[in-house]
PDB file of C-alpha atoms and ligand atoms in Angstrom:
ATOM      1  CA  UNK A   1     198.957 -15.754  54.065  1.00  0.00           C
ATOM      2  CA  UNK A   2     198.900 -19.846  54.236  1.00  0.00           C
ATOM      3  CA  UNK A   3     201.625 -20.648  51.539  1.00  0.00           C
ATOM      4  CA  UNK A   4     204.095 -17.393  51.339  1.00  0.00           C
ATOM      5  CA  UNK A   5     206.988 -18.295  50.164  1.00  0.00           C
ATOM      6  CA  UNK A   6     206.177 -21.380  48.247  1.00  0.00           C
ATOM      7  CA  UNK A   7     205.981 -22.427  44.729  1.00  0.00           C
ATOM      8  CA  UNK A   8     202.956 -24.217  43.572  1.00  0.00           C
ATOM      9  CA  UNK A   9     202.428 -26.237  40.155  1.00  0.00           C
ATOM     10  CA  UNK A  10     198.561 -26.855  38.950  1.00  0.00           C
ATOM     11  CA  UNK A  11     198.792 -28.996  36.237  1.00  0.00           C
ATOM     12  CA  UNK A  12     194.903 -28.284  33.948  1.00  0.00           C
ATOM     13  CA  UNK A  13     194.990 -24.567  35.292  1.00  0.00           C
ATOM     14  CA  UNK A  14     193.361 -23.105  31.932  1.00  0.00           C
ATOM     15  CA  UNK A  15     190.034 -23.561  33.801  1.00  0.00           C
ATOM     16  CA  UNK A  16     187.720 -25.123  36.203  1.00  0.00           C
ATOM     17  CA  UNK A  17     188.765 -26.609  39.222  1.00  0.00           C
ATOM     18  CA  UNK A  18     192.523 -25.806  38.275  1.00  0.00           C
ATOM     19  CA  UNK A  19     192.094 -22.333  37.410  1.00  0.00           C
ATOM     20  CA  UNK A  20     189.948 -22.034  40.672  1.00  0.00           C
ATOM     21  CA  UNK A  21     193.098 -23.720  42.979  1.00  0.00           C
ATOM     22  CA  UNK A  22     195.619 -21.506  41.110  1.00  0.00           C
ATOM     23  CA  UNK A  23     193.873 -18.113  41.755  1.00  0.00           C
ATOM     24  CA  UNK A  24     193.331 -19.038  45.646  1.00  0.00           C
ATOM     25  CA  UNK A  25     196.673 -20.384  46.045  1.00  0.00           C
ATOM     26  CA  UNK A  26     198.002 -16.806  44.532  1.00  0.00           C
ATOM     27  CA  UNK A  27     195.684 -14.816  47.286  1.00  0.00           C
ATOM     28  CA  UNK A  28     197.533 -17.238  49.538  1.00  0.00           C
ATOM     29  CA  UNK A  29     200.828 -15.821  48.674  1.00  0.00           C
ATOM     30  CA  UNK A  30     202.244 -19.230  46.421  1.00  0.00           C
ATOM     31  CA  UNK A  31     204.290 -18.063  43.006  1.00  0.00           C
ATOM     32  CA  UNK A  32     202.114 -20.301  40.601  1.00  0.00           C
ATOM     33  CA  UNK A  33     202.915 -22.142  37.494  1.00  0.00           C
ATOM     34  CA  UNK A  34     199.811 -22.466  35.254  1.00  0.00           C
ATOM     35  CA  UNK A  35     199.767 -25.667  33.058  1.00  0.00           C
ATOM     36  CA  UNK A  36     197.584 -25.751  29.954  1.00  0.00           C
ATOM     37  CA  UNK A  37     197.476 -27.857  27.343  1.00  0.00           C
ATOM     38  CA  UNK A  38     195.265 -26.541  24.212  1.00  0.00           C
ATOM     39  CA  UNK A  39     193.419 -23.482  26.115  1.00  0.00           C
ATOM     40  CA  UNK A  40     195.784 -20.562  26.244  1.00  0.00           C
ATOM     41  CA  UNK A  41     193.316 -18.028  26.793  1.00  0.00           C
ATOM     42  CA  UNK A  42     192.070 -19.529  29.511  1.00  0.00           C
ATOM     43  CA  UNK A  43     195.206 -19.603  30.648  1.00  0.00           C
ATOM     44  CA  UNK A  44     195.964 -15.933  30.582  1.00  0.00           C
ATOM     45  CA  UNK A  45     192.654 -15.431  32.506  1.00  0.00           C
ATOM     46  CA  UNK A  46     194.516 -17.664  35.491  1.00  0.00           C
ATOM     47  CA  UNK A  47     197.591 -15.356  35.346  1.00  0.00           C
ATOM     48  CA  UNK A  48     195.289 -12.259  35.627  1.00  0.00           C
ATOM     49  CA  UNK A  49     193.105 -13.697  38.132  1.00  0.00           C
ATOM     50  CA  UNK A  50     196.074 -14.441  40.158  1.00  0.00           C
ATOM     51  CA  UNK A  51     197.392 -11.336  39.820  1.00  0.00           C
ATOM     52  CA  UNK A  52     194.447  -9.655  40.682  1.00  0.00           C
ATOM     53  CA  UNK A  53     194.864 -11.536  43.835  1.00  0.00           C
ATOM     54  CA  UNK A  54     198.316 -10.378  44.450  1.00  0.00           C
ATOM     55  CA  UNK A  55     200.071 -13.578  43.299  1.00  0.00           C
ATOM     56  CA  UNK A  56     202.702 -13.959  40.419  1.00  0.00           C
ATOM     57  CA  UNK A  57     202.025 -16.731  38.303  1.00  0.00           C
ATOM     58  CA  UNK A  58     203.619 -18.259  35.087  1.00  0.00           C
ATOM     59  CA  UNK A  59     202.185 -20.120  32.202  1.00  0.00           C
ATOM     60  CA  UNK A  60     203.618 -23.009  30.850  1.00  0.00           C
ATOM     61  CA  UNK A  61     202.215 -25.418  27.895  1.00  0.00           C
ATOM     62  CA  UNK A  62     202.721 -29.178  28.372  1.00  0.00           C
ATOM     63  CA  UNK A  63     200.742 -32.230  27.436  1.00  0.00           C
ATOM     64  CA  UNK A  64     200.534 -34.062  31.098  1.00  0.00           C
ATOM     65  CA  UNK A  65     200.153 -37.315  29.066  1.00  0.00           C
ATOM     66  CA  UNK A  66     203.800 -36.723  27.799  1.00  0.00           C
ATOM     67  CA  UNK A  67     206.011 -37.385  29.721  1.00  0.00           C
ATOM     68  CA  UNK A  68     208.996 -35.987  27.615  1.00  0.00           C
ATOM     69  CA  UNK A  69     206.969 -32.566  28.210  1.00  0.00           C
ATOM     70  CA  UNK A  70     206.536 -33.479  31.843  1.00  0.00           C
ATOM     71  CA  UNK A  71     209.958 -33.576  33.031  1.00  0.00           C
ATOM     72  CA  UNK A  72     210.263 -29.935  31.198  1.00  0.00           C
ATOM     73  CA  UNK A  73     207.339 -28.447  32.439  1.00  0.00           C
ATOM     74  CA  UNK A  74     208.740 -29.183  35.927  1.00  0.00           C
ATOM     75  CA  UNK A  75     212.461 -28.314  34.868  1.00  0.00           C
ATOM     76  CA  UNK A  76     211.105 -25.217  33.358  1.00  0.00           C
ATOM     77  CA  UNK A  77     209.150 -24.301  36.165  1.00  0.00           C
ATOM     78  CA  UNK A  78     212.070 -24.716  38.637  1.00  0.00           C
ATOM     79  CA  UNK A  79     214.326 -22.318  36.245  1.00  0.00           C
ATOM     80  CA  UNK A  80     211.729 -19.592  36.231  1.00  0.00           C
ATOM     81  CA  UNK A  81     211.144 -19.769  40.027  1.00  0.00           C
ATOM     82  CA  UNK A  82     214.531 -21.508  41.195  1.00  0.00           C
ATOM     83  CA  UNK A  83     212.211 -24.243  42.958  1.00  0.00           C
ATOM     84  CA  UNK A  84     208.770 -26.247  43.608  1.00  0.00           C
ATOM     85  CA  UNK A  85     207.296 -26.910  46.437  1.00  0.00           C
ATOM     86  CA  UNK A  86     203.521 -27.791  46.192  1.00  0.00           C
ATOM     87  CA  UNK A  87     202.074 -30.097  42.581  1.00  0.00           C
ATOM     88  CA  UNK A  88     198.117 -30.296  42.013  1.00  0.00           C
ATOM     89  CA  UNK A  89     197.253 -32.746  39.756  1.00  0.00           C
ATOM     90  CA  UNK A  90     194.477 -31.701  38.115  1.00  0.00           C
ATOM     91  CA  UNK A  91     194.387 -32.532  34.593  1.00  0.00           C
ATOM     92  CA  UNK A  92     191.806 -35.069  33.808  1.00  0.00           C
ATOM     93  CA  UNK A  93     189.246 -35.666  30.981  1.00  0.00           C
ATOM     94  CA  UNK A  94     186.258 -37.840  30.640  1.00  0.00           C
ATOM     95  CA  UNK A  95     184.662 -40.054  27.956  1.00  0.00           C
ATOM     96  CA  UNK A  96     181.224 -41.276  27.581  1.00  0.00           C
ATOM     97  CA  UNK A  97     180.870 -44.957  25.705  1.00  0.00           C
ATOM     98  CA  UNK A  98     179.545 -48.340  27.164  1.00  0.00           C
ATOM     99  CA  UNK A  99     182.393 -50.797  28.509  1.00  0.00           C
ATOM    100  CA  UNK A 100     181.994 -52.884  24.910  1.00  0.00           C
ATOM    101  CA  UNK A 101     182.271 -49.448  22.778  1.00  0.00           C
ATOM    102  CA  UNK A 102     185.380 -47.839  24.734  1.00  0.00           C
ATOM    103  CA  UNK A 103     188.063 -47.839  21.960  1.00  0.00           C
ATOM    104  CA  UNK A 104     191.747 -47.757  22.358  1.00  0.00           C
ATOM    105  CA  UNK A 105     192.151 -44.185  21.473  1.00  0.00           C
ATOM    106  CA  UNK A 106     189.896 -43.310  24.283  1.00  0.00           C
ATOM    107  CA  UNK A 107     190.947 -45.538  27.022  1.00  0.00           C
ATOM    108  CA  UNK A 108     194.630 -44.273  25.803  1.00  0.00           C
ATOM    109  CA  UNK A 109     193.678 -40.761  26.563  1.00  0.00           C
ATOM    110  CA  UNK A 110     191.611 -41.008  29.917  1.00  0.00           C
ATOM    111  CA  UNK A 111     194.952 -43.478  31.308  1.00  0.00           C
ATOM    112  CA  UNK A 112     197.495 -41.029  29.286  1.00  0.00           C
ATOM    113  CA  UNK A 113     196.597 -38.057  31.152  1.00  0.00           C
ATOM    114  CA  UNK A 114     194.696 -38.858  34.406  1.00  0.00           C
ATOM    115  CA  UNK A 115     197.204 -41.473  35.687  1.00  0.00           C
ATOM    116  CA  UNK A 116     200.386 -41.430  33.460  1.00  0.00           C
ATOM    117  CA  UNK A 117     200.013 -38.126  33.600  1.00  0.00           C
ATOM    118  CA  UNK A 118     199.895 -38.081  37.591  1.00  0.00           C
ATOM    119  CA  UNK A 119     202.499 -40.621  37.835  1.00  0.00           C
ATOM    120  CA  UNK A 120     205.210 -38.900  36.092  1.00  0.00           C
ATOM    121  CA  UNK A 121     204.580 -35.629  36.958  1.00  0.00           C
ATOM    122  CA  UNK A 122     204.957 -36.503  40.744  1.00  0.00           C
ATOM    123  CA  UNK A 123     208.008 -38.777  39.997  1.00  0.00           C
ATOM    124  CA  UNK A 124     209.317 -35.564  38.472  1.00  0.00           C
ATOM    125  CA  UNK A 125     208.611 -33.119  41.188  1.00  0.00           C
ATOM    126  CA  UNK A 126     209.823 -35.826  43.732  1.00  0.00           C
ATOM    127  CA  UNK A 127     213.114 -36.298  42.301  1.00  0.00           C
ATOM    128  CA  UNK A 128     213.321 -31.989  42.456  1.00  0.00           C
ATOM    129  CA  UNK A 129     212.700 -32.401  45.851  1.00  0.00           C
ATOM    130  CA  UNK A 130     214.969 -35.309  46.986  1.00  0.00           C
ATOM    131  CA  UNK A 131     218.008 -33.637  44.929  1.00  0.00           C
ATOM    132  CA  UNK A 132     217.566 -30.702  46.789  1.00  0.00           C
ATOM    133  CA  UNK A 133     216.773 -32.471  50.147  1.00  0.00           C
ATOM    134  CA  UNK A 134     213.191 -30.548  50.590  1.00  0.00           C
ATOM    135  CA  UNK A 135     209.856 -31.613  51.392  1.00  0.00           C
ATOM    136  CA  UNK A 136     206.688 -31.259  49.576  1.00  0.00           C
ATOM    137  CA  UNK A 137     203.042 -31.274  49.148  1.00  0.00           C
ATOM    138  CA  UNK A 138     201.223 -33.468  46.745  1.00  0.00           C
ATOM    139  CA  UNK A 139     197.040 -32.848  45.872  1.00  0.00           C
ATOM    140  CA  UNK A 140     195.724 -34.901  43.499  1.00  0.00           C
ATOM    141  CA  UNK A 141     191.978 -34.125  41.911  1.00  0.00           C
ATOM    142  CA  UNK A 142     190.740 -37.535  41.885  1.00  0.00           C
ATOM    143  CA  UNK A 143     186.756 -37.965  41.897  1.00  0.00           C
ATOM    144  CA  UNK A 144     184.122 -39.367  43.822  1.00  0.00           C
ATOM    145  CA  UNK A 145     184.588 -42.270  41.343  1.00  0.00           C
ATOM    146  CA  UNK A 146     188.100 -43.185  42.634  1.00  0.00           C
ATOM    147  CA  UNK A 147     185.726 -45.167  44.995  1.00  0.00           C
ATOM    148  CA  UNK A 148     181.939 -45.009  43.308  1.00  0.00           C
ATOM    149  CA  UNK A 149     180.786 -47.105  40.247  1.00  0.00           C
ATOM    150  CA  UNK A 150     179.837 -44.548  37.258  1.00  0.00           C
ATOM    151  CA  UNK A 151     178.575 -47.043  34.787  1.00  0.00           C
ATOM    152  CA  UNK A 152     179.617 -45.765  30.675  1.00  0.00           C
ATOM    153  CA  UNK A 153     182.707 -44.398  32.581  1.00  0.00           C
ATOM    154  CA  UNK A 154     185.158 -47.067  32.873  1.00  0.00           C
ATOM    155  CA  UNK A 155     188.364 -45.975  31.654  1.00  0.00           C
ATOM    156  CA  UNK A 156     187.732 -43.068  34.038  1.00  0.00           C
ATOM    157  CA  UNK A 157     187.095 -44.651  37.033  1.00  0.00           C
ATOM    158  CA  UNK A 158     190.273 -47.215  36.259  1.00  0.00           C
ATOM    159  CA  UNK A 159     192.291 -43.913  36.511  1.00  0.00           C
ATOM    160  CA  UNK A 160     190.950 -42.303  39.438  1.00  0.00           C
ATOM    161  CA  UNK A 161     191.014 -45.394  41.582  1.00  0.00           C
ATOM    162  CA  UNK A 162     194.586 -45.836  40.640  1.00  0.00           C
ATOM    163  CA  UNK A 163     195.438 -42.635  41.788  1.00  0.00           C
ATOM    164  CA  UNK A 164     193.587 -43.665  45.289  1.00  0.00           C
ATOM    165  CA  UNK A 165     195.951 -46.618  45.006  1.00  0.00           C
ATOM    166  CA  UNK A 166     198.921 -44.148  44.078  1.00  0.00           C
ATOM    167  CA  UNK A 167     198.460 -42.054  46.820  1.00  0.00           C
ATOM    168  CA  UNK A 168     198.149 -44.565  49.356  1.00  0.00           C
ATOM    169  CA  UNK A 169     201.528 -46.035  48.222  1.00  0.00           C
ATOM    170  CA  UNK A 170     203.315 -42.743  47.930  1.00  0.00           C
ATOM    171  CA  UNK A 171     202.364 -42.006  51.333  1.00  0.00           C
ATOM    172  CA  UNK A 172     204.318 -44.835  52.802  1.00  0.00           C
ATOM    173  CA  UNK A 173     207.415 -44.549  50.468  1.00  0.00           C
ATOM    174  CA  UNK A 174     207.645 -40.511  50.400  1.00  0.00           C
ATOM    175  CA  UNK A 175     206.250 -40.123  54.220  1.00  0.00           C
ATOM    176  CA  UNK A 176     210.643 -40.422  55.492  1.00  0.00           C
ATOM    177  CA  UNK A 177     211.395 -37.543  52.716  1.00  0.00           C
ATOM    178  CA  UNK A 178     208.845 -35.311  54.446  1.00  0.00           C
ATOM    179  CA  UNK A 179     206.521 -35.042  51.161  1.00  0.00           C
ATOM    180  CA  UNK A 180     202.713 -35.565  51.627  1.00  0.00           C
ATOM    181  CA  UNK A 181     200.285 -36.985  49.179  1.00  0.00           C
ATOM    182  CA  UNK A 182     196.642 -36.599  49.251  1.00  0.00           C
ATOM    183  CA  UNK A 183     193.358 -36.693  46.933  1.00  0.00           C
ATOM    184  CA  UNK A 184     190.706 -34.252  46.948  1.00  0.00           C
ATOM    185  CA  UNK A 185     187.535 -36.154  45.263  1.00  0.00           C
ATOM    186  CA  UNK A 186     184.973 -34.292  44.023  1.00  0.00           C
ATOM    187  CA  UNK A 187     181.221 -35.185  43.736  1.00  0.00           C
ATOM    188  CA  UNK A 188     179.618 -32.794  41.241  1.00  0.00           C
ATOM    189  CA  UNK A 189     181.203 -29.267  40.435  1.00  0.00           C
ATOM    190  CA  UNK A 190     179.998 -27.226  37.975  1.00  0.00           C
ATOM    191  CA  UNK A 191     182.739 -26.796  35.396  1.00  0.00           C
ATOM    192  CA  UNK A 192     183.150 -27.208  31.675  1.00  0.00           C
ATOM    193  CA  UNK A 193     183.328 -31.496  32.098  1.00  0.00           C
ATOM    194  CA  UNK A 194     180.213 -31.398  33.222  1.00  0.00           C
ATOM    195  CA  UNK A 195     178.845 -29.203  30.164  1.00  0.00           C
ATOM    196  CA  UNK A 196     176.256 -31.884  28.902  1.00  0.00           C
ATOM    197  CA  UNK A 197     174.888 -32.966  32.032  1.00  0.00           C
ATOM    198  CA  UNK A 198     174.335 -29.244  32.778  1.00  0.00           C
ATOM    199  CA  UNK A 199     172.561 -28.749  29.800  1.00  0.00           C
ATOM    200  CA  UNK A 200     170.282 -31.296  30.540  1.00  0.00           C
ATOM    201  CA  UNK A 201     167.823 -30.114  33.142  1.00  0.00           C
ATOM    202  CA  UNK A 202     166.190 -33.476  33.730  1.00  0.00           C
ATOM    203  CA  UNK A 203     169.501 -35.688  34.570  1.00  0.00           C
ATOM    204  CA  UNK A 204     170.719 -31.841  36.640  1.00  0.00           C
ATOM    205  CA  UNK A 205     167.617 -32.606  38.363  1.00  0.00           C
ATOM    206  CA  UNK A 206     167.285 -35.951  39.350  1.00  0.00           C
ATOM    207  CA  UNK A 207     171.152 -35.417  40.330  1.00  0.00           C
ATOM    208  CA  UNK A 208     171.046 -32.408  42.578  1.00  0.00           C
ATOM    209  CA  UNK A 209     168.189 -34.698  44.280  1.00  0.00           C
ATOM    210  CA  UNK A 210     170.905 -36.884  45.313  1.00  0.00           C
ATOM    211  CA  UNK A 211     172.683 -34.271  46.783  1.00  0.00           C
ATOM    212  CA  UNK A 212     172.319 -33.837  50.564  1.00  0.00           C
ATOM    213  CA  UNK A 213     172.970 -30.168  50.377  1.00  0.00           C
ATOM    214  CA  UNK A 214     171.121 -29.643  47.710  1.00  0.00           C
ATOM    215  CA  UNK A 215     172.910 -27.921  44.890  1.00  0.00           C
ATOM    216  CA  UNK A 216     175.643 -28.436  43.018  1.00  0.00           C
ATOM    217  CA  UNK A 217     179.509 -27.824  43.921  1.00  0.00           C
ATOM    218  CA  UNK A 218     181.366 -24.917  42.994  1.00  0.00           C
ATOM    219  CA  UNK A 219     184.917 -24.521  41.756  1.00  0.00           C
ATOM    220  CA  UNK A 220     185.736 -22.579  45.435  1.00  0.00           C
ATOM    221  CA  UNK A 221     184.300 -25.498  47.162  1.00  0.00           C
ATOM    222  CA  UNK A 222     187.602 -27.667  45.902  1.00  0.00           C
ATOM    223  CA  UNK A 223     189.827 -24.740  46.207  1.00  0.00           C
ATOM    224  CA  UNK A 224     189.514 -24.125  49.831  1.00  0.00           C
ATOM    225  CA  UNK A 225     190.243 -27.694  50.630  1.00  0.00           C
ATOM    226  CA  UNK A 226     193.299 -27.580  48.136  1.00  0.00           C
ATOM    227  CA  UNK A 227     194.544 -24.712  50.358  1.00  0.00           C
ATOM    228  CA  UNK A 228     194.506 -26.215  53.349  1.00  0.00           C
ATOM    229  CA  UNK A 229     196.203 -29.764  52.517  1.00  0.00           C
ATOM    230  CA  UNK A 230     199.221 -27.546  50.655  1.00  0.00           C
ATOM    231  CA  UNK A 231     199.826 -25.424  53.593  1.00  0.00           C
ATOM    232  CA  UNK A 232     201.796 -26.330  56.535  1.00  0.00           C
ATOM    233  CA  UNK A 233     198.579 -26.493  58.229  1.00  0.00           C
ATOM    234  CA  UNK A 234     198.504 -30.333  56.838  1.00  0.00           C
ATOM    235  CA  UNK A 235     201.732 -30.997  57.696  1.00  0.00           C
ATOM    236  CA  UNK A 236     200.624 -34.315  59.640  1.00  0.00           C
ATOM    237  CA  UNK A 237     197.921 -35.040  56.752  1.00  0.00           C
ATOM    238  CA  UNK A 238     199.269 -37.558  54.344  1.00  0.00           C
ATOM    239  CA  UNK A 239     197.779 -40.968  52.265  1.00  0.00           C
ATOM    240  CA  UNK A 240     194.210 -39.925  52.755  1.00  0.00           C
ATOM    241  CA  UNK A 241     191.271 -38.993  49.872  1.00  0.00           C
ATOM    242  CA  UNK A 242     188.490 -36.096  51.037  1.00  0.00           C
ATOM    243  CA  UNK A 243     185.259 -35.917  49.651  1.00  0.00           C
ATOM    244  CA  UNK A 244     184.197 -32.418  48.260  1.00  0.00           C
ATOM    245  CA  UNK A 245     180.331 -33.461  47.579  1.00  0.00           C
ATOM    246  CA  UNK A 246     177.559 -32.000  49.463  1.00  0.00           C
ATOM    247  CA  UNK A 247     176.962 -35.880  50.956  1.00  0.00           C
ATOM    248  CA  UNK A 248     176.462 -37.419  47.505  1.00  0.00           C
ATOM    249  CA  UNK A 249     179.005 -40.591  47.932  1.00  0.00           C
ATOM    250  CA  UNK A 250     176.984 -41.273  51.664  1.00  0.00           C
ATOM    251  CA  UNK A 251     173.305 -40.880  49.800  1.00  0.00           C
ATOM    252  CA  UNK A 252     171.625 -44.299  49.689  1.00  0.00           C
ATOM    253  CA  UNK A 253     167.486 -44.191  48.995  1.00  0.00           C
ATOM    254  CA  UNK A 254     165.907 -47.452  49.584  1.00  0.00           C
ATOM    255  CA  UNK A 255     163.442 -47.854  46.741  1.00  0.00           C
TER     256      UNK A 255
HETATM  257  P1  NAI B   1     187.749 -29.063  33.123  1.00  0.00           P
HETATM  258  O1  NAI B   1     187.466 -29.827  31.897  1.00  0.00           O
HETATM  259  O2  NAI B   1     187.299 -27.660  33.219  1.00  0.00           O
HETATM  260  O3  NAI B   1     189.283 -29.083  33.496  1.00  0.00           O
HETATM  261  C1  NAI B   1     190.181 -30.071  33.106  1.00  0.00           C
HETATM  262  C2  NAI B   1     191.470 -29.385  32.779  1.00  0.00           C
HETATM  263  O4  NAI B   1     192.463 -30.344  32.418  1.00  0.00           O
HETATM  264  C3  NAI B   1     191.297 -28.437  31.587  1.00  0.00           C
HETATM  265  O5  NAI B   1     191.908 -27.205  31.881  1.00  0.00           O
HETATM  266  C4  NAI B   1     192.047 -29.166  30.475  1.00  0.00           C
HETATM  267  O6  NAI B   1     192.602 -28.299  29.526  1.00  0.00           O
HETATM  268  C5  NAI B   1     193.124 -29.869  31.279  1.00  0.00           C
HETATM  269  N1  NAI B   1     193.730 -30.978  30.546  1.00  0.00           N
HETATM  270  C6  NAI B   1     193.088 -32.002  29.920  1.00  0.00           C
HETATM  271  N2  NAI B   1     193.975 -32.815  29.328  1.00  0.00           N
HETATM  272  C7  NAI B   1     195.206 -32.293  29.601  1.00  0.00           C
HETATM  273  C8  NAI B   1     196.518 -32.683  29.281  1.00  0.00           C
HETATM  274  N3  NAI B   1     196.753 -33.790  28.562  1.00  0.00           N
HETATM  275  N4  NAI B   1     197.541 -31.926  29.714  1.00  0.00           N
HETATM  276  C9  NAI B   1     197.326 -30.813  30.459  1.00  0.00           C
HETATM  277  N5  NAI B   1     196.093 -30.400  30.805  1.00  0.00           N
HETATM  278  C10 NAI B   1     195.053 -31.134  30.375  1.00  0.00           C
HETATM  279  O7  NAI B   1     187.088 -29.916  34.286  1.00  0.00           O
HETATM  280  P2  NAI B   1     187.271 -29.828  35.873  1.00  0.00           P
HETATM  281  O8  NAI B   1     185.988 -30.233  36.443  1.00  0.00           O
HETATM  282  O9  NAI B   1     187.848 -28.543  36.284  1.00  0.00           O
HETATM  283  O10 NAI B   1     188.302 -31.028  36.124  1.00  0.00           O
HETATM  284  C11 NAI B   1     189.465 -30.900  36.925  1.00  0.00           C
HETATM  285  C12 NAI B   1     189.739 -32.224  37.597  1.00  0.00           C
HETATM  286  O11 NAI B   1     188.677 -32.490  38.519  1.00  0.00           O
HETATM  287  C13 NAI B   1     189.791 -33.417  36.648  1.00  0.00           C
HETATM  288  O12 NAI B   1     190.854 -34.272  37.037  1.00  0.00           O
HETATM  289  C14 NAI B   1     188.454 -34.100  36.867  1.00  0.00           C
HETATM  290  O13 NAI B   1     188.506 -35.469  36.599  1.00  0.00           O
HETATM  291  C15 NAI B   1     188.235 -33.818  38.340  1.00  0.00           C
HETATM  292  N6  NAI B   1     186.848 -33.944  38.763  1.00  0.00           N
HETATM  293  C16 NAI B   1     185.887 -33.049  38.355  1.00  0.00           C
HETATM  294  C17 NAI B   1     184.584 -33.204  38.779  1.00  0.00           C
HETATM  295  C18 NAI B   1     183.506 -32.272  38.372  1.00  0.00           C
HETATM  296  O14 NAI B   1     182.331 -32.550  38.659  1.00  0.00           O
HETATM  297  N7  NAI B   1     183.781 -31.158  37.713  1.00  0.00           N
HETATM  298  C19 NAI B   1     184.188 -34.305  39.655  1.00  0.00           C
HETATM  299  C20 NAI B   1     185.270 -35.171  40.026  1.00  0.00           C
HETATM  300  C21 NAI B   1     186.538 -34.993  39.586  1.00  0.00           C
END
């Protein structure tokens, strides 16, 4: 098994992509801490699905945007399984409003939770690490748009390319404390975000078009590569972002 013996934090585990991560990292032997922040059903399906894998897993409530409830969530996770070794960051939400109708609340809420949120939840897992002279594995779930323009998207796209940005710095600065930091960006994966473009067959169309392979990616498609870059395997993999999207961010049609 790739990570025996470790202890792995998915922040946004209730579902999707994080639930996904969290039930692959338990077949892969990690103790798992499953984040959620409204969904605790979906939740409890994570613990059972890692379980059912083999795993033990523990569910924890925090706010990512908070970062009162951020250092706790990582204290609390360290009392229940005495340390942490690997954090996903994978809580993120989305909203849909042209640049000049983006209001504060939104913009506040995208930033809050998919770069505060990042931010401070690695600073906290860092400083568990450097007290107790460890090193570490970072995965961050940026997007596709960390790089690509996604016009009506803005806020979003701010936050993902700061967590390129964040990544890249970490890199240098945690690289001599033996912690790696890396983004996993995802093109299109079916998951609950993406609920009104799926319901949409013509833009679902017109999309998967633009897809080199031809379909749409699944939750296992991100998990696999989460796997990998928080297992030792990855050891000398640090300050980079992988693209999970069947060839969409490399597509260009002339018209
Ligand atoms: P999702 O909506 O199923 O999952 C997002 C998760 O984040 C949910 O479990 C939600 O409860 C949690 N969350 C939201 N706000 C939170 C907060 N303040 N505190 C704690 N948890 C919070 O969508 P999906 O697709 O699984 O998204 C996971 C990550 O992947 C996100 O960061 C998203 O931006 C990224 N991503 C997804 C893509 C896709 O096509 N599905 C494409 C590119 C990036």
């Amino acid at each position: 098994m790739r990570l025996a013996g470790k202890v792995a934090l998915v922040t946004g585990s209730s579902g999707g992509i994080g639930q996904a991560i969290a039930a692959a990292y338990g077949k892969e032997g990690a103790k798992v801490v499953i984040n959620y922040s409204r969904n605790l059903d979906g939740a409890n399906e994570t613990l059972a699905q890692v379980e059912a894998a083999g795993g033990e897993g523990f569910v924890l409530k925090a706010d990512v945007g908070s970062v009162a409830e951020v250092k706790q969530m990582v204290n609390e996770s360290i009392s229940h399984f005495g340390q942490l070794d690997i954090l996903v960051n994978n809580a993120g939400v989305e909203k849909n409003a042209a640049f000049w109708d983006v209001t504060e609340e939104d913009y506040d809420k995208v930033l809050d939770t998919n770069l505060k949120g990042v931010f401070f939840t690695t600073q906290a897992f860092v400083q568990h690490l450097m007290a107790t002279k460890r090193p570490g594995r970072i995965v961050n779930i940026s997007s596709t748009h960390e790089d690509m323009a996604f016009p009506n998207f803005t806020a979003y796209c701010c936050s993902k390319g700061g967590i390129r940005m964040l990544t890249r710095n970490l890199c240098v600065e945690l690289g001599p404390h033996g912690i790696t930091i890396n983004n996993i960006a995802p093109g299109a994966i079916e998951t609950p975000i993406n609920r009104k473009l799926l319901n949409d067959p013509t833009k679902l169309n017109s999309l998967v078009g633009q897809i080199p392979l031809g379909r749409l990616g699944q939750t296992s498609d991100v998990a696999g590569l989460a796997v990998f870059l928080g297992s030792d395997e990855a050891a000398y993999v640090t300050g980079s972002t992988y693209f999970v999207d069947g060839g969409l961010s490399q597509f260009y049609q002339e018209q």
